[in-house]
Coordinates of C-alpha atoms in Angstrom, one line a residue:
M11 CA 23.3 -38.8 14.6
E12 CA 22.6 -36.8 17.8
T13 CA 25.5 -34.4 17.0
F14 CA 23.9 -33.8 13.5
L15 CA 20.5 -33.1 15.1
R16 CA 22.0 -30.7 17.6
Q17 CA 23.9 -28.8 14.9
F18 CA 21.1 -28.8 12.3
D19 CA 19.7 -25.3 11.6
W20 CA 16.2 -25.9 12.8
E21 CA 15.5 -22.2 13.0
G22 CA 16.3 -21.8 9.4
L23 CA 14.1 -24.8 8.4
L24 CA 11.2 -23.4 10.4
S25 CA 11.7 -20.0 8.8
L26 CA 11.7 -21.6 5.3
L27 CA 8.5 -23.5 6.2
Q28 CA 6.9 -20.2 7.2
R29 CA 7.8 -18.8 3.8
V30 CA 6.6 -21.8 1.8
L31 CA 3.3 -22.0 3.6
G32 CA 2.9 -18.2 3.3
V33 CA 3.6 -18.2 -0.5
L34 CA 1.1 -21.1 -1.0
L35 CA -1.6 -19.3 0.9
C36 CA -1.0 -16.0 -0.9
L37 CA -1.0 -17.5 -4.4
T38 CA -4.0 -19.7 -3.7
V39 CA -6.1 -16.9 -2.4
H40 CA -5.0 -14.6 -5.3
E41 CA -5.9 -17.1 -8.0
T42 CA -9.1 -18.4 -6.5
C43 CA -10.4 -14.8 -6.2
H44 CA -9.7 -14.2 -9.9
G45 CA -11.9 -17.2 -10.6
L46 CA -14.6 -16.2 -8.2
A47 CA -14.8 -12.7 -9.6
A48 CA -15.0 -14.1 -13.2
Y49 CA -17.7 -16.6 -12.1
A50 CA -19.7 -13.8 -10.4
L51 CA -19.6 -11.9 -13.7
G52 CA -21.0 -14.8 -15.6
D53 CA -17.9 -16.8 -16.7
P54 CA -18.1 -20.5 -15.6
T55 CA -14.7 -21.5 -17.1
A56 CA -12.8 -21.6 -13.9
K57 CA -15.5 -23.6 -12.2
R58 CA -15.7 -26.1 -15.0
M59 CA -11.9 -26.6 -14.7
K60 CA -12.2 -27.0 -10.9
R61 CA -10.2 -23.8 -10.2
L62 CA -12.7 -22.3 -7.7
S63 CA -10.8 -24.0 -4.9
F64 CA -8.6 -23.1 -2.0
N65 CA -6.6 -26.2 -2.5
P66 CA -3.2 -25.0 -3.4
L67 CA -2.5 -28.0 -5.6
H68 CA -5.1 -26.7 -8.0
H69 CA -3.2 -23.5 -8.6
I70 CA 0.6 -24.1 -8.0
D71 CA 3.1 -23.9 -10.8
W72 CA 6.1 -25.6 -9.1
L73 CA 8.7 -23.6 -11.1
G74 CA 6.9 -20.4 -10.2
L75 CA 6.8 -21.4 -6.6
A76 CA 10.5 -22.2 -6.5
S77 CA 11.2 -18.9 -8.2
M78 CA 9.2 -16.9 -5.6
L79 CA 11.0 -18.6 -2.8
L80 CA 14.5 -18.1 -4.2
C81 CA 14.1 -14.9 -6.1
G82 CA 11.1 -13.1 -4.6
F83 CA 9.4 -13.3 -8.0
G84 CA 7.1 -16.1 -9.0
W85 CA 3.8 -17.1 -10.4
A86 CA 0.9 -19.7 -10.1
K87 CA -1.1 -21.3 -12.8
P88 CA -3.3 -18.6 -14.3
V89 CA -7.0 -19.1 -13.7
P90 CA -8.7 -19.5 -17.1
V91 CA -11.0 -16.6 -18.0
D92 CA -13.2 -16.3 -21.1
M93 CA -14.1 -12.6 -21.4
R94 CA -16.8 -13.5 -24.0
Y95 CA -19.1 -14.4 -21.1
F96 CA -18.9 -10.9 -19.7
K97 CA -21.6 -8.4 -20.6
R98 CA -18.9 -5.7 -20.8
P99 CA -15.8 -7.7 -21.7
K100 CA -13.1 -5.0 -21.0
T101 CA -14.7 -4.0 -17.7
G102 CA -15.3 -7.6 -16.7
M103 CA -11.7 -8.4 -17.4
A104 CA -10.5 -5.5 -15.3
V105 CA -12.6 -6.4 -12.4
T106 CA -11.5 -10.0 -12.6
A107 CA -7.9 -8.9 -12.7
L108 CA -8.2 -6.5 -9.8
A109 CA -9.8 -9.2 -7.6
G110 CA -6.4 -10.9 -7.2
P111 CA -4.5 -8.0 -5.7
V112 CA -7.4 -6.8 -3.7
S113 CA -7.7 -10.3 -2.1
N114 CA -4.1 -10.2 -1.1
F115 CA -4.5 -6.8 0.7
L116 CA -7.6 -8.2 2.5
L117 CA -5.7 -11.3 3.4
A118 CA -2.9 -9.2 4.9
L119 CA -5.3 -7.2 6.9
L120 CA -6.9 -10.4 8.3
L121 CA -3.6 -12.0 9.1
L122 CA -2.4 -8.8 10.9
F123 CA -5.7 -8.7 12.9
I124 CA -5.2 -12.3 14.0
A125 CA -1.6 -11.5 14.9
S126 CA -2.8 -8.6 17.0
L127 CA -5.2 -10.8 18.9
M128 CA -2.4 -13.3 19.5
A129 CA -0.2 -10.5 20.8
S130 CA -2.8 -9.4 23.3
F131 CA -4.2 -12.7 24.5
A132 CA -2.1 -15.8 23.5
P133 CA 0.4 -17.2 26.0
V134 CA 4.1 -16.9 24.9
T135 CA 5.2 -20.4 23.8
A136 CA 7.5 -21.6 21.0
V137 CA 4.4 -22.6 19.0
T138 CA 2.5 -19.3 19.4
V139 CA 5.7 -17.3 18.6
W140 CA 6.1 -19.3 15.4
I141 CA 2.5 -18.8 14.4
Y142 CA 2.8 -15.1 15.2
M143 CA 5.8 -14.8 12.9
F144 CA 4.1 -16.8 10.2
L145 CA 1.2 -14.4 10.3
Q146 CA 3.5 -11.4 10.0
T147 CA 5.6 -13.0 7.3
T148 CA 2.6 -14.0 5.2
A149 CA 1.1 -10.6 5.6
I150 CA 4.2 -9.0 4.1
L151 CA 4.3 -11.6 1.3
S152 CA 0.6 -11.0 0.5
I153 CA 1.2 -7.2 0.4
G154 CA 4.2 -7.7 -1.9
L155 CA 2.2 -10.1 -4.2
G156 CA -0.7 -7.6 -4.4
L157 CA 1.5 -4.6 -5.2
F158 CA 3.6 -6.4 -7.7
N159 CA 0.6 -7.6 -9.6
L160 CA -0.6 -4.0 -9.9
V161 CA 2.4 -3.0 -12.0
P162 CA 0.9 -2.3 -15.5
I163 CA 3.1 -4.7 -17.5
P164 CA 1.6 -7.7 -19.2
P165 CA 0.7 -10.3 -18.0
L166 CA 0.3 -8.7 -14.6
D167 CA -3.1 -7.7 -13.3
G168 CA -2.4 -4.0 -13.5
S169 CA -2.0 -4.2 -17.2
K170 CA -5.5 -5.5 -17.7
V171 CA -6.9 -2.7 -15.5
L172 CA -4.9 -0.1 -17.4
F173 CA -5.7 -1.5 -20.9
S174 CA -9.4 -1.5 -20.1
L175 CA -9.3 2.3 -20.4
L176 CA -8.1 2.1 -24.0
P177 CA -10.2 2.1 -27.1
E178 CA -11.4 -1.3 -28.3
R179 CA -9.0 -1.7 -31.2
A180 CA -5.9 -0.8 -29.1
Y181 CA -7.1 -3.0 -26.2
Y182 CA -7.4 -6.2 -28.3
T183 CA -4.2 -5.5 -30.1
L184 CA -2.3 -5.2 -26.9
M185 CA -4.0 -8.3 -25.4
R186 CA -2.9 -10.3 -28.5
Y187 CA 0.8 -9.6 -27.7
E188 CA 0.3 -10.0 -23.9
R189 CA 2.5 -13.2 -23.8
Y190 CA 5.6 -11.2 -24.8
G191 CA 5.3 -9.1 -21.8
M192 CA 6.6 -11.9 -19.7
V193 CA 10.0 -11.6 -21.4
V194 CA 10.0 -7.8 -20.5
L195 CA 8.9 -8.6 -17.0
L196 CA 11.7 -11.2 -16.4
L197 CA 14.2 -8.7 -17.8
I198 CA 13.0 -6.0 -15.4
V199 CA 13.2 -8.4 -12.4
W200 CA 16.7 -9.6 -13.4
L201 CA 18.0 -6.0 -13.7
D202 CA 16.2 -5.1 -10.5
V203 CA 14.6 -2.1 -12.2
G204 CA 12.4 -0.3 -9.6
G205 CA 13.0 -3.0 -6.9
S206 CA 13.8 -0.4 -4.3
Y207 CA 10.5 1.5 -5.0
L208 CA 8.5 -1.7 -4.7
S209 CA 10.3 -2.6 -1.4
D210 CA 9.5 0.8 0.0
A211 CA 5.9 0.5 -1.1
I212 CA 5.6 -2.9 0.6
Y213 CA 7.1 -1.5 3.8
N214 CA 4.9 1.6 3.8
V215 CA 1.7 -0.4 3.2
Y216 CA 2.7 -2.9 5.8
Q217 CA 3.4 -0.2 8.4
W218 CA 0.0 1.4 7.6
M219 CA -1.9 -1.9 8.0
A220 CA 0.0 -2.9 11.1
G221 CA -0.8 0.5 12.6
L222 CA -4.5 -0.3 12.4
F223 CA -4.2 -3.1 14.8
F224 CA -1.0 -2.6 16.9

């Protein structure tokens, strides 16, 4: 047993733990902020269904979580939104959709700010190093989730923002076929179309954000 414990890849396990916790945090903030934005615009649906919560168990789709950890692409349970409550439905839907990616960018800034404070003031121990790496890793994940969701392909948030610029008839026609966009999206991810551009964008945004604090 002692030999097994000595040979076990504890570093790999701690690295996986960082990623799991980071993904849970990013997805939870993203989905909760969708619900908060909709609620602020007059839609109580998410609140009624107890989705205005930072408890990750209220938002996690376990298959989507596993996919994000293994493939870098995943999803959470979509927050229910009823655009009929919005005074201006298309605009309200666009703002609600945009709240998710924006929350991820703000989360990344907060995490990098805390990391910069730790780098300046925290003593160097195994625990503080792990926390520091968790903050950095989660910031990258949060930026990645935010940028990925801005891609204007249904059902990603960017499509709802883009579609809001279309005439009413075209908008509601496209929204009706939104569910088929997931097939297209999965195919794009599987073929790695544009993956290098997304990776470069994540790196560049991370470098810019980190440069604000380090």
